[in-house]
Tab-separated table of C-alpha atoms and ligand atoms in Angstrom:
chain	number	residue	atom	x	y	z
A	1	UNK	CA	0.191	0.101	0.339
A	2	UNK	CA	1.500	3.688	-0.689
A	3	UNK	CA	1.797	5.717	1.944
A	4	UNK	CA	0.234	9.173	1.994
A	5	UNK	CA	1.807	11.547	4.673
A	6	UNK	CA	1.122	15.346	3.643
A	7	UNK	CA	3.293	17.886	5.096
A	8	UNK	CA	0.993	21.106	5.514
A	9	UNK	CA	2.028	24.271	3.468
A	10	UNK	CA	3.882	26.600	5.361
A	11	UNK	CA	1.927	29.919	5.493
A	12	UNK	CA	4.796	32.008	3.848
A	13	UNK	CA	4.096	30.050	0.672
A	14	UNK	CA	0.939	31.483	0.638
A	15	UNK	CA	1.953	34.986	0.819
A	16	UNK	CA	4.999	34.945	-1.932
A	17	UNK	CA	4.019	36.687	-5.219
A	18	UNK	CA	4.294	34.884	-8.384
A	19	UNK	CA	7.360	36.737	-9.665
A	20	UNK	CA	9.038	35.417	-6.024
A	21	UNK	CA	7.832	32.230	-6.647
A	22	UNK	CA	9.067	31.771	-9.758
A	23	UNK	CA	12.901	33.166	-9.229
A	24	UNK	CA	12.718	30.589	-6.240
A	25	UNK	CA	11.695	27.509	-7.996
A	26	UNK	CA	13.882	28.881	-10.636
A	27	UNK	CA	17.191	29.067	-8.082
A	28	UNK	CA	16.144	26.164	-6.358
A	29	UNK	CA	16.184	23.904	-9.809
A	30	UNK	CA	19.272	25.558	-10.332
A	31	UNK	CA	20.949	24.080	-6.688
A	32	UNK	CA	19.261	20.826	-7.437
A	33	UNK	CA	20.980	20.637	-10.596
A	34	UNK	CA	20.917	17.085	-12.277
A	35	UNK	CA	19.554	15.068	-9.024
A	36	UNK	CA	16.310	16.602	-9.856
A	37	UNK	CA	13.441	15.831	-12.622
A	38	UNK	CA	9.868	17.307	-12.987
A	39	UNK	CA	7.658	15.418	-15.032
A	40	UNK	CA	4.108	17.839	-15.604
A	41	UNK	CA	1.237	16.356	-17.224
A	42	UNK	CA	-0.505	17.815	-19.725
A	43	UNK	CA	-3.593	18.693	-17.655
A	44	UNK	CA	-1.387	20.723	-15.301
A	45	UNK	CA	-1.658	24.421	-15.798
A	46	UNK	CA	0.979	26.195	-17.576
A	47	UNK	CA	2.253	27.709	-14.357
A	48	UNK	CA	3.457	25.193	-13.588
A	49	UNK	CA	3.894	23.514	-16.828
A	50	UNK	CA	6.917	26.222	-17.570
A	51	UNK	CA	9.208	24.241	-14.823
A	52	UNK	CA	8.558	20.533	-16.400
A	53	UNK	CA	11.732	19.042	-17.577
A	54	UNK	CA	9.292	16.352	-19.556
A	55	UNK	CA	5.860	17.222	-20.824
A	56	UNK	CA	3.438	14.324	-21.807
A	57	UNK	CA	0.184	12.410	-20.951
A	58	UNK	CA	0.476	9.093	-18.170
A	59	UNK	CA	2.406	6.652	-20.053
A	60	UNK	CA	5.035	9.457	-21.836
A	61	UNK	CA	5.820	10.283	-18.145
A	62	UNK	CA	5.716	6.904	-17.161
A	63	UNK	CA	8.188	5.674	-20.263
A	64	UNK	CA	10.606	8.785	-19.209
A	65	UNK	CA	10.175	7.992	-15.203
A	66	UNK	CA	11.639	4.626	-16.165
A	67	UNK	CA	14.199	5.642	-18.518
A	68	UNK	CA	16.099	8.283	-16.008
A	69	UNK	CA	19.785	7.210	-14.777
A	70	UNK	CA	21.096	10.112	-13.018
A	71	UNK	CA	17.888	11.619	-10.823
A	72	UNK	CA	17.921	11.455	-7.433
A	73	UNK	CA	14.505	13.196	-7.164
A	74	UNK	CA	11.322	13.104	-9.164
A	75	UNK	CA	8.911	15.943	-8.643
A	76	UNK	CA	5.425	14.504	-10.132
A	77	UNK	CA	3.540	17.666	-11.314
A	78	UNK	CA	0.583	14.975	-12.169
A	79	UNK	CA	-1.794	13.141	-9.854
A	80	UNK	CA	-1.387	10.472	-7.283
A	81	UNK	CA	-1.495	7.005	-8.904
A	82	UNK	CA	1.372	8.619	-11.841
A	83	UNK	CA	3.910	9.412	-8.579
A	84	UNK	CA	2.962	5.861	-7.572
A	85	UNK	CA	4.067	4.671	-11.193
A	86	UNK	CA	6.542	6.402	-10.859
A	87	UNK	CA	7.800	5.099	-8.021
A	88	UNK	CA	7.406	1.605	-8.948
A	89	UNK	CA	9.541	2.097	-12.100
A	90	UNK	CA	12.491	4.127	-10.802
A	91	UNK	CA	15.285	2.548	-8.962
A	92	UNK	CA	14.741	2.354	-5.085
A	93	UNK	CA	17.233	5.185	-4.722
A	94	UNK	CA	15.037	7.666	-6.545
A	95	UNK	CA	12.783	9.620	-4.367
A	96	UNK	CA	9.151	10.530	-6.168
A	97	UNK	CA	7.368	13.474	-4.781
A	98	UNK	CA	3.830	14.880	-5.612
A	99	UNK	CA	3.835	18.521	-4.769
A	100	UNK	CA	0.141	18.536	-3.111
A	101	UNK	CA	-0.865	14.794	-1.864
A	102	UNK	CA	-4.189	16.012	-2.283
A	103	UNK	CA	-4.020	15.773	-5.826
A	104	UNK	CA	-5.708	12.544	-6.275
A	105	UNK	CA	-7.858	11.299	-9.270
A	106	UNK	CA	-11.724	10.866	-8.742
A	107	UNK	CA	-12.032	8.082	-11.655
A	108	UNK	CA	-8.569	5.616	-9.374
A	109	UNK	CA	-10.719	6.229	-6.400
A	110	UNK	CA	-13.784	4.667	-7.932
A	111	UNK	CA	-11.979	0.943	-7.758
A	112	UNK	CA	-10.359	0.121	-4.339
A	113	UNK	CA	-8.912	-3.219	-3.515
A	114	UNK	CA	-11.091	-4.656	-1.148
A	115	UNK	CA	-14.204	-4.273	-3.862
A	116	UNK	CA	-12.088	-5.758	-6.311
A	117	UNK	CA	-10.980	-9.182	-4.412
A	118	UNK	CA	-14.655	-9.157	-3.790
A	119	UNK	CA	-15.696	-9.333	-7.250
A	120	UNK	CA	-12.505	-11.250	-8.323
A	121	UNK	CA	-14.350	-14.474	-6.278
A	122	UNK	CA	-17.833	-13.412	-7.789
A	123	UNK	CA	-16.827	-13.630	-11.040
A	124	UNK	CA	-13.945	-16.785	-10.141
A	125	UNK	CA	-17.497	-18.666	-8.697
A	126	UNK	CA	-19.890	-17.873	-11.425
A	127	UNK	CA	-17.668	-18.041	-14.440
A	128	UNK	CA	-16.028	-21.457	-13.186
A	129	UNK	CA	-14.685	-22.904	-16.658
A	130	UNK	CA	-13.600	-19.328	-18.363
A	131	UNK	CA	-10.179	-17.923	-18.220
A	132	UNK	CA	-10.707	-14.284	-16.663
A	133	UNK	CA	-7.929	-11.982	-17.420
A	134	UNK	CA	-8.292	-8.455	-15.059
A	135	UNK	CA	-6.700	-5.289	-17.160
A	136	UNK	CA	-6.505	-2.373	-15.128
A	137	UNK	CA	-5.855	1.169	-16.843
A	138	UNK	CA	-3.161	3.137	-15.805
A	139	UNK	CA	-5.413	5.555	-13.995
A	140	UNK	CA	-5.815	3.434	-11.222
A	141	UNK	CA	-4.322	2.736	-7.304
A	142	UNK	CA	-0.846	1.157	-7.258
A	143	UNK	CA	-2.465	-2.011	-5.101
A	144	UNK	CA	-4.788	-2.434	-8.240
A	145	UNK	CA	-1.952	-2.452	-10.616
A	146	UNK	CA	-0.566	-5.088	-8.044
A	147	UNK	CA	-3.791	-7.089	-8.263
A	148	UNK	CA	-3.982	-6.893	-11.829
A	149	UNK	CA	-0.104	-8.073	-12.232
A	150	UNK	CA	-0.476	-11.212	-9.628
A	151	UNK	CA	-3.456	-12.995	-11.713
A	152	UNK	CA	-2.084	-13.222	-14.897
A	153	UNK	CA	-3.309	-9.223	-16.309
A	154	UNK	CA	-1.479	-5.895	-17.203
A	155	UNK	CA	-2.035	-2.233	-16.821
A	156	UNK	CA	-3.003	-0.312	-20.027
A	157	UNK	CA	-3.657	3.350	-21.221
A	158	UNK	CA	-5.568	4.804	-23.408
A	159	UNK	CA	-2.384	4.973	-26.072
A	160	UNK	CA	-2.699	0.892	-26.044
A	161	UNK	CA	-6.022	0.012	-24.211
A	162	UNK	CA	-6.539	-2.055	-27.818
A	163	UNK	CA	-3.806	-3.822	-27.943
A	164	UNK	CA	-3.262	-5.142	-24.531
A	165	UNK	CA	-7.054	-5.914	-24.863
A	166	UNK	CA	-6.223	-7.972	-28.120
A	167	UNK	CA	-3.256	-9.626	-25.752
A	168	UNK	CA	-5.749	-10.401	-23.061
A	169	UNK	CA	-8.008	-12.021	-25.335
A	170	UNK	CA	-5.076	-13.630	-27.077
A	171	UNK	CA	-7.097	-12.050	-30.429
A	172	UNK	CA	-2.955	-11.179	-32.082
A	173	UNK	CA	-4.267	-13.425	-35.200
A	174	UNK	CA	-6.926	-11.006	-36.023
A	175	UNK	CA	-7.396	-8.151	-37.797
A	176	UNK	CA	-8.092	-5.573	-35.512
A	177	UNK	CA	-10.498	-3.671	-37.816
A	178	UNK	CA	-13.546	-4.696	-36.551
A	179	UNK	CA	-14.013	-7.812	-38.565
A	180	UNK	CA	-13.368	-9.914	-35.845
A	181	UNK	CA	-17.113	-9.707	-34.562
A	182	UNK	CA	-18.062	-12.837	-36.913
A	183	UNK	CA	-15.930	-14.662	-34.476
A	184	UNK	CA	-17.134	-13.888	-32.040
A	185	UNK	CA	-18.313	-17.055	-29.783
A	186	UNK	CA	-21.023	-14.891	-28.897
A	187	UNK	CA	-22.167	-14.742	-31.885
A	188	UNK	CA	-21.926	-18.868	-32.136
A	189	UNK	CA	-24.443	-18.413	-29.045
A	190	UNK	CA	-21.497	-19.662	-26.869
A	191	UNK	CA	-19.849	-18.448	-23.934
A	192	UNK	CA	-16.447	-16.661	-24.262
A	193	UNK	CA	-13.515	-18.965	-23.244
A	194	UNK	CA	-11.473	-15.634	-21.892
A	195	UNK	CA	-12.905	-12.624	-20.857
A	196	UNK	CA	-11.969	-9.186	-19.247
A	197	UNK	CA	-12.738	-7.539	-15.947
A	198	UNK	CA	-11.587	-4.044	-16.656
A	199	UNK	CA	-11.050	-1.124	-14.058
A	200	UNK	CA	-11.775	1.482	-13.207
A	201	UNK	CA	-13.297	3.489	-16.651
A	202	UNK	CA	-16.346	1.551	-18.210
A	203	UNK	CA	-15.746	4.120	-21.077
A	204	UNK	CA	-12.782	3.266	-22.214
A	205	UNK	CA	-13.479	-0.280	-21.829
A	206	UNK	CA	-16.563	0.294	-23.354
A	207	UNK	CA	-15.266	2.553	-26.081
A	208	UNK	CA	-12.386	-0.365	-27.348
A	209	UNK	CA	-13.931	-3.318	-26.867
A	210	UNK	CA	-16.837	-1.775	-29.625
A	211	UNK	CA	-13.633	-0.586	-31.798
A	212	UNK	CA	-12.401	-4.033	-31.550
A	213	UNK	CA	-16.326	-5.286	-32.913
A	214	UNK	CA	-17.495	-6.372	-29.673
A	215	UNK	CA	-21.594	-5.812	-29.510
A	216	UNK	CA	-22.518	-3.258	-26.539
A	217	UNK	CA	-25.683	-5.626	-25.453
A	218	UNK	CA	-24.017	-8.993	-26.080
A	219	UNK	CA	-20.656	-8.541	-25.077
A	220	UNK	CA	-20.468	-6.331	-22.480
A	221	UNK	CA	-21.741	-5.634	-18.747
A	222	UNK	CA	-21.299	-3.346	-16.558
A	223	UNK	CA	-20.049	-4.070	-12.634
A	224	UNK	CA	-21.127	-2.028	-9.943
A	225	UNK	CA	-18.994	-2.928	-7.292
A	226	UNK	CA	-22.172	-1.790	-4.744
A	227	UNK	CA	-24.102	-4.901	-5.512
A	228	UNK	CA	-24.286	-8.431	-5.438
A	229	UNK	CA	-22.554	-9.791	-8.458
A	230	UNK	CA	-21.970	-6.004	-9.807
A	231	UNK	CA	-25.719	-5.960	-10.254
A	232	UNK	CA	-26.132	-8.398	-13.121
A	233	UNK	CA	-27.352	-12.131	-13.193
A	234	UNK	CA	-25.268	-14.998	-13.537
A	235	UNK	CA	-26.194	-15.947	-16.912
A	236	UNK	CA	-24.934	-12.591	-17.866
A	237	UNK	CA	-21.860	-12.558	-16.566
A	238	UNK	CA	-20.909	-15.764	-18.106
A	239	UNK	CA	-22.224	-14.682	-22.041
A	240	UNK	CA	-20.195	-11.344	-21.760
A	241	UNK	CA	-16.447	-10.928	-22.585
A	242	UNK	CA	-16.234	-7.442	-21.131
A	243	UNK	CA	-16.953	-7.405	-17.643
A	244	UNK	CA	-16.912	-3.410	-16.946
A	245	UNK	CA	-15.837	-2.178	-14.105
A	246	UNK	CA	-18.318	1.082	-12.908
A	247	UNK	CA	-15.724	4.467	-13.060
A	248	UNK	CA	-15.525	6.885	-15.258
A	249	UNK	CA	-13.537	10.455	-15.406
A	250	UNK	CA	-15.563	13.182	-13.970
A	251	UNK	CA	-13.782	15.397	-16.456
A	252	UNK	CA	-14.665	13.764	-19.399
A	253	UNK	CA	-18.050	12.455	-18.373
A	254	UNK	CA	-19.114	16.462	-18.794
A	255	UNK	CA	-18.947	16.220	-22.533
A	256	UNK	CA	-22.393	15.090	-24.075
A	257	UNK	CA	-23.977	13.901	-27.694
A	258	UNK	CA	-26.039	16.922	-27.521
A	259	UNK	CA	-22.261	19.235	-27.603
A	260	UNK	CA	-20.872	17.553	-30.674
A	261	UNK	CA	-24.679	18.521	-32.653
A	262	UNK	CA	-24.503	22.024	-31.602
A	263	UNK	CA	-20.712	22.620	-32.756
A	264	UNK	CA	-21.193	20.858	-35.839
A	265	UNK	CA	-24.404	22.984	-36.608
A	266	UNK	CA	-22.503	26.330	-36.000
A	267	UNK	CA	-19.154	24.940	-37.553
A	268	UNK	CA	-19.965	22.675	-40.020
A	269	UNK	CA	-16.264	22.038	-41.086
A	270	UNK	CA	-15.169	21.558	-37.491
A	271	UNK	CA	-13.275	18.099	-36.411
A	272	UNK	CA	-14.481	16.911	-33.362
A	273	UNK	CA	-11.854	15.248	-31.347
A	274	UNK	CA	-12.259	13.554	-28.086
A	275	UNK	CA	-10.519	11.374	-25.856
A	276	UNK	CA	-11.636	7.638	-25.179
A	277	UNK	CA	-12.924	8.633	-21.484
A	278	UNK	CA	-15.902	10.465	-22.705
A	279	UNK	CA	-18.990	8.191	-23.654
A	280	UNK	CA	-19.686	5.744	-26.233
A	281	UNK	CA	-22.647	8.188	-27.477
A	282	UNK	CA	-19.802	11.025	-27.584
A	283	UNK	CA	-17.466	9.056	-29.065
A	284	UNK	CA	-19.028	7.872	-31.963
A	285	UNK	CA	-20.564	11.150	-32.780
A	286	UNK	CA	-16.749	12.479	-32.655
A	287	UNK	CA	-14.674	12.507	-35.844
A	288	UNK	CA	-11.582	10.786	-34.405
A	289	UNK	CA	-10.629	9.576	-30.564
A	290	UNK	CA	-7.656	9.380	-29.216
A	291	UNK	CA	-5.426	9.445	-25.917
A	292	UNK	CA	-3.862	12.806	-24.727
A	293	UNK	CA	-0.560	11.895	-27.132
A	294	UNK	CA	-2.917	11.404	-29.897
A	295	UNK	CA	-5.124	14.531	-29.870
A	296	UNK	CA	-1.772	16.527	-29.289
A	297	UNK	CA	-0.095	15.126	-32.734
A	298	UNK	CA	-3.446	15.593	-35.114
A	299	UNK	CA	-3.706	19.483	-33.470
A	300	UNK	CA	0.395	19.959	-34.466
A	301	UNK	CA	0.357	18.065	-37.312
A	302	UNK	CA	-3.140	19.689	-38.764
A	303	UNK	CA	-3.050	22.279	-41.492
A	304	UNK	CA	-3.830	26.072	-40.961
A	305	UNK	CA	-6.856	26.954	-40.790
A	306	UNK	CA	-8.484	23.703	-38.971
A	307	UNK	CA	-11.182	24.342	-36.987
A	308	UNK	CA	-11.125	22.056	-34.172
A	309	UNK	CA	-13.418	21.228	-30.893
A	310	UNK	CA	-11.982	19.208	-28.768
A	311	UNK	CA	-13.335	17.075	-25.683
A	312	UNK	CA	-10.614	16.674	-23.318
A	313	UNK	CA	-9.551	18.559	-19.897
A	314	UNK	CA	-9.476	22.515	-20.813
A	315	UNK	CA	-5.570	23.553	-19.384
A	316	UNK	CA	-4.310	21.035	-22.744
A	317	UNK	CA	-7.010	22.944	-24.788
A	318	UNK	CA	-5.765	26.067	-23.584
A	319	UNK	CA	-2.479	24.943	-24.553
A	320	UNK	CA	-2.975	23.789	-27.877
A	321	UNK	CA	-5.059	27.043	-28.767
A	322	UNK	CA	-2.013	29.367	-27.735
A	323	UNK	CA	0.716	27.134	-29.577
A	324	UNK	CA	-1.555	26.987	-32.623
A	325	UNK	CA	-2.670	29.985	-33.368
A	326	UNK	CA	-3.130	29.610	-36.810
A	327	UNK	CA	-5.781	27.129	-35.937
A	328	UNK	CA	-9.813	27.473	-34.448
A	329	UNK	CA	-9.397	25.300	-30.965
A	330	UNK	CA	-12.128	25.243	-28.852
A	331	UNK	CA	-13.805	23.008	-25.926
A	332	UNK	CA	-16.576	21.086	-26.746
A	333	UNK	CA	-18.650	22.486	-23.745
A	334	UNK	CA	-19.159	25.386	-22.344
A	335	UNK	CA	-18.476	23.989	-18.775
A	336	UNK	CA	-15.250	24.230	-17.159
A	337	UNK	CA	-14.011	20.724	-17.796
A	338	UNK	CA	-11.123	20.987	-15.513
A	339	UNK	CA	-9.583	18.378	-13.812
A	340	UNK	CA	-9.635	20.272	-10.189
A	341	UNK	CA	-7.276	17.439	-8.126
A	342	UNK	CA	-4.530	17.909	-10.236
A	343	UNK	CA	-5.379	21.769	-10.126
A	344	UNK	CA	-4.041	21.160	-6.654
A	345	UNK	CA	-0.448	21.366	-7.708
A	346	UNK	CA	0.268	25.262	-8.078
A	347	UNK	CA	3.669	27.382	-7.615
A	348	UNK	CA	3.440	27.472	-3.796
A	349	UNK	CA	3.589	23.736	-3.641
A	350	UNK	CA	5.817	23.240	-6.142
A	351	UNK	CA	8.142	26.128	-4.499
A	352	UNK	CA	7.784	24.526	-1.075
A	353	UNK	CA	8.799	20.593	-1.872
A	354	UNK	CA	11.946	22.082	-3.636
A	355	UNK	CA	12.945	24.344	-1.050
A	356	UNK	CA	12.695	21.668	1.289
A	357	UNK	CA	14.928	18.979	-1.033
A	358	UNK	CA	17.612	21.804	-1.131
A	359	UNK	CA	17.422	22.048	2.586
A	360	UNK	CA	17.914	18.071	2.390
A	361	UNK	CA	14.215	16.981	3.983
A	362	UNK	CA	12.226	15.319	1.439
A	363	UNK	CA	8.721	16.073	1.706
A	364	UNK	CA	5.428	14.366	0.266
A	365	UNK	CA	7.328	11.456	-0.981
A	366	UNK	CA	5.049	9.027	-2.844
A	367	UNK	CA	6.475	5.430	-1.731
A	368	UNK	CA	4.985	2.161	-2.973
A	369	UNK	CA	5.344	-1.144	-0.582
A	370	UNK	CA	8.048	-3.701	-1.842
A	371	UNK	CA	4.871	-6.141	-2.076
A	372	UNK	CA	3.047	-4.056	-4.310
A	373	UNK	CA	5.568	-2.813	-6.491
A	374	UNK	CA	6.596	-6.352	-7.217
A	375	UNK	CA	3.279	-7.286	-8.870
A	376	UNK	CA	2.326	-3.881	-10.030
A	377	UNK	CA	5.651	-3.708	-12.203
A	378	UNK	CA	4.719	-7.252	-13.808
A	379	UNK	CA	1.331	-5.653	-15.128
A	380	UNK	CA	3.430	-2.435	-15.897
A	381	UNK	CA	6.290	-3.887	-17.730
A	382	UNK	CA	3.717	-6.332	-19.977
A	383	UNK	CA	2.352	-3.119	-20.695
A	384	UNK	CA	5.742	-1.198	-21.805
A	385	UNK	CA	6.105	-4.401	-24.061
A	386	UNK	CA	2.563	-4.076	-25.496
A	387	UNK	CA	2.961	-0.959	-28.573
A	388	UNK	CA	-0.119	1.370	-28.444
A	389	UNK	CA	-0.957	3.582	-31.554
A	390	UNK	CA	-1.958	6.266	-29.043
A	391	UNK	CA	-5.609	5.556	-31.430
A	392	UNK	CA	-7.187	2.868	-29.594
A	393	UNK	CA	-10.169	3.413	-31.025
A	394	UNK	CA	-9.259	3.238	-34.843
A	395	UNK	CA	-11.463	6.204	-35.395
A	396	UNK	CA	-10.373	8.203	-38.714
A	397	UNK	CA	-7.233	6.035	-39.086
A	398	UNK	CA	-7.202	2.080	-38.480
A	399	UNK	CA	-4.752	0.886	-36.369
A	400	UNK	CA	-2.894	-2.301	-36.645
A	401	UNK	CA	-2.666	-4.654	-33.299
A	402	UNK	CA	0.980	-5.749	-33.485
A	403	UNK	CA	2.038	-7.640	-30.375
A	404	UNK	CA	6.065	-8.216	-30.045
B	1	SF4	FE1	-8.449	11.113	-12.814
B	1	SF4	FE2	-10.431	12.568	-15.369
B	1	SF4	FE3	-8.049	14.172	-13.814
B	1	SF4	FE4	-7.233	12.280	-15.669
B	1	SF4	S1	-8.740	14.504	-15.905
B	1	SF4	S2	-6.839	13.056	-13.396
B	1	SF4	S3	-9.183	10.450	-15.298
B	1	SF4	S4	-10.044	13.006	-13.041
């Protein structure tokens, strides 16, 4: 289990002006030199991203963390599960610091380990002659990743979800273009021999499985951890290939299909680009769907004059807007689609943890215990071995599913 020791922010840091904080952060970074690496998630606010040595989505940042050789300290400007992952992937001598330990993820919090054990026991009981492979999205606690690793599964990201699901279902010979649907055992009235328990984002699971050719009603059920058998009957559980944990991202759930209709009416040439954490109804209406890295790439490579309406976190969209003034970029909603927990990482917290490091004190360290680390590493290693495309839904650009 990860430790969550939050040091209260000394009042002095709230009294400093932004220029003072910037100056002190710059000084602390210089004093720490190569011993320090600051990782910044795409959804982080600009004033913090300014100090990041690497910026990316959780998959890219986990790869940076895994490749670090010189750093003694990793300051992770993201949310708690990302810092846990960095701690798992880095050498034991590296301290991983989350500037504000209150920066959690509402989606990750929707699956806890006790509920997971209970669900697993019930599924094993009901599906005795079927192989169940647990797969967790990167956005989950370290102990869920460890559970998955210990039980033959893997972690996935929004970049490689489709590849990981293909691997888990042993579908490597199938086309990956949706044509596999005809081969589904359920279409032959047979229960599947392999099934997936997918944590914690039902939308990424549903969108990816649908893109692989599976039918939402026939092949998928939602597992509500507050209900016996997740709220399902035994026959339906046995017949389903995907058991989708009832979790979601509170940011991406704000986008609705009518937002797509409205923007298309106003801008007939608009390209609607969304993250696969959005509901299937939104993804179905969008032109393109893919991971955060995929979204960044589409905008970066687009022609001047392109009009985008994007369904993801607002800090990233505003940054894209600033970086690409030759394009029209807007949020696919009029609401503030803000990851409030990630926004807890601000200049005062960043300045505080860095100055403590300069003084020789490690504060707000995220540390995963050895047993959890061992099995979570197994699940993460499987993920890192599976190539992703950033576009797990195959929308707009059909993708292959090569596994090496
Ligand atoms: Fe979690 Fe959603 Fe925030 Fe990502 S955007 S960290 S999934 S709450």
